[in-house]
Amino acid sequence: MFYSSRGRALSIKAWPLFFLMGHMLSASVIYASESHPYIEKANALHLADDPFWRDLLHFKGGRSLILDKDFFLSDRGQTDPQAELEATIEAYFTPEHTVKRESWDKNIVCIFPARYAWLNEKLGLPDYRCDEGLCPALSQWARLDQIEAISLFYVSGYLGNPASSFGHVLLNLKVKDSDELLGLFDRSITYGATVPINENLVMYVLNGLFGGYTATYSDQFFYFHDQVYTNREFRDMWEYTLELTDFEKKMIVYHLAELLTKRFKYYFLSANCAQGMVILLDTFIKEDVYNFDYPIYVPEELFHRLQQIDAKRRENKEVELIKNIRYIPSARRYLFYEIKRLSSEERRAYLNITNSHNEDFSPLLKELDIDSRINVLNALLAYQYYKLMASDEEKPNQRLKEYKDKILLERLRLPIKKEIPLNIPEIPPPTNVSPPSTFNIGFVNEEGSDPFSTVGVTVFRKESVGMNALGYNELVALDLNVGIAFNSDKIFVDTFNFLKITDFKTFYIKEEKENPLSWRARAGIDRYNIDDNALYDYVLDGGIGLVKETDNIGILFGFMNASWHSLDQQYRAGPSVGFVVGRDHLKFRTDYGLEFGLENYAYIETVQAKLQYQANKQHAVQISFEENARKRLTVSYFFYW
């Protein structure tokens, strides 16, 4: 009786569970049967081995670079593109499929739109759609019906942040008629490291070099980046608009939607902002954009490679890759030339007002005619805008805003005047100057030793005498020269520059009382041949000074220097003066200085001189002379790549 009643109770209560399990099993069989033909077709087409599929998964060296498991539908997806392909196809036929991550759109097609758009092209997925009705959040973000073009921005180097010294890259989704609003509401994508707030500088450098940070793609409206780069950090930008098909544009946008917030390992010298963008573009541009696995990769290399592809296409009468290039000056540059076009009388009034603590500026304008008042007020408005935009505060000073409004009101009281466009000389874009890396061979004649040849390579070389967009400034990183003796098999390190920077302050706003001091720094190794003994001097060298530009002919400069050496007279200091003259193809620089040993107060004279002839962007010849504790003459050929 006991067993009978228990058995009956079990049979009565369990049948709905058995029914549900049977229904789920039959549903999974149906979904599997629906997906099976498409998996078979994908396998017949070898789609799992297709470079495009592997690029969508960001595979390199047998596994994906993406660290987040929720980017993959298969448990083996991070290491097995075949398993991920099958899981992706199966998920399409499984309406109940869920992904372990937050998403506004729950449909699997909306979460991985690039994957399914590509699979639909290859397999013809039944009832495929990815529209606003199915994916409202994706459609609102992507704005495919509004995107007119995709462009890349090169942001000039910023010496205030080591990670930005070599420049930055942005990808921009240009919406229709955006030029009327200066593109401020375009959506911009950046790739960069996630760094803790107030990170220690030493940890920042170590983590950046050795992979201690993760990086992500993130999006903002363009005005956010414009505020940071052109208005706060005063960096110039160049926009390269790309000529892409509608399908290529759609796939880039869809893939970006998949990648936002996904984490990658970040390395400052290689897996950085430039490499993040080049790998993204490499998926959708038919040529190999990332055509060499560089151990070190800087933003300029991406733009030079795009220009190479563009030139090859034009040569073959194909559709070009680079549609146009647009220069965007920094806020500092705008203000500099706004002030520069004032007459001497107008400039006096402008300076009197900016230097005055009295906010009633009307009396200082009374002696000017109407046109001059308008010019001064326009310059004052530009100055106030510059001060507001340059402020790091989230809420700008209310007094500044009120003062700007007062100037604007005074300007509105005056008649309308046709504005003359501001003439700002364009700085050449990175693709119009030499590529950043060099290979060189040379001949050295050094006093007290036999002549020898040198072979060198530099990861990043922008010298004062070279053809570069830095003007007279220079930035040289990881510069190694190896000497080869003529009369023996001896090979040795001749010189090594870990980092060499010279920032000539030829461009600053005096009215803002910006710091006019130029500075220079070097960390490197020099070889000295003393009594037939090779000695190496490890050097940390730096200085501050002033510079004067001479009407585009060149610059004059003077520095006070200090240095540490591993050889005798470890601590040294002294002044130096010099100049740089010439144009793009022929430049000459010389430095003359006195170097005092701080231990015995003896001193030596130092001379450095360089003359470089740039035949074109890739080929140059340089003659250099150096005199300090040694005298040497070097003749070198440089190949820029």
mmCIF file of C-alpha atoms in Angstrom, residues 289 294 296-306 436-437 459-460 641:
data_model
loop_
_atom_site.group_PDB
_atom_site.id
_atom_site.type_symbol
_atom_site.label_atom_id
_atom_site.label_comp_id
_atom_site.label_asym_id
_atom_site.label_seq_id
_atom_site.Cartn_x
_atom_site.Cartn_y
_atom_site.Cartn_z
ATOM 1 C CA VAL A 289 47.486 47.329 -43.855
ATOM 2 C CA TYR A 294 56.468 45.180 -35.951
ATOM 3 C CA ILE A 296 57.383 48.513 -32.130
ATOM 4 C CA TYR A 297 54.590 50.387 -33.893
ATOM 5 C CA VAL A 298 53.887 54.146 -33.862
ATOM 6 C CA PRO A 299 50.892 56.056 -35.303
ATOM 7 C CA GLU A 300 52.772 57.578 -38.241
ATOM 8 C CA GLU A 301 53.480 54.112 -39.631
ATOM 9 C CA LEU A 302 49.754 53.472 -40.071
ATOM 10 C CA PHE A 303 49.269 56.629 -42.135
ATOM 11 C CA HIS A 304 52.342 56.012 -44.286
ATOM 12 C CA ARG A 305 51.061 52.506 -45.021
ATOM 13 C CA LEU A 306 47.635 53.864 -46.000
ATOM 14 C CA PRO A 436 59.479 57.601 -38.687
ATOM 15 C CA SER A 437 61.974 54.699 -38.785
ATOM 16 C CA VAL A 459 62.750 53.053 -34.323
ATOM 17 C CA PHE A 460 61.647 56.709 -34.313
ATOM 18 C CA TRP A 641 60.839 53.535 -43.825
#
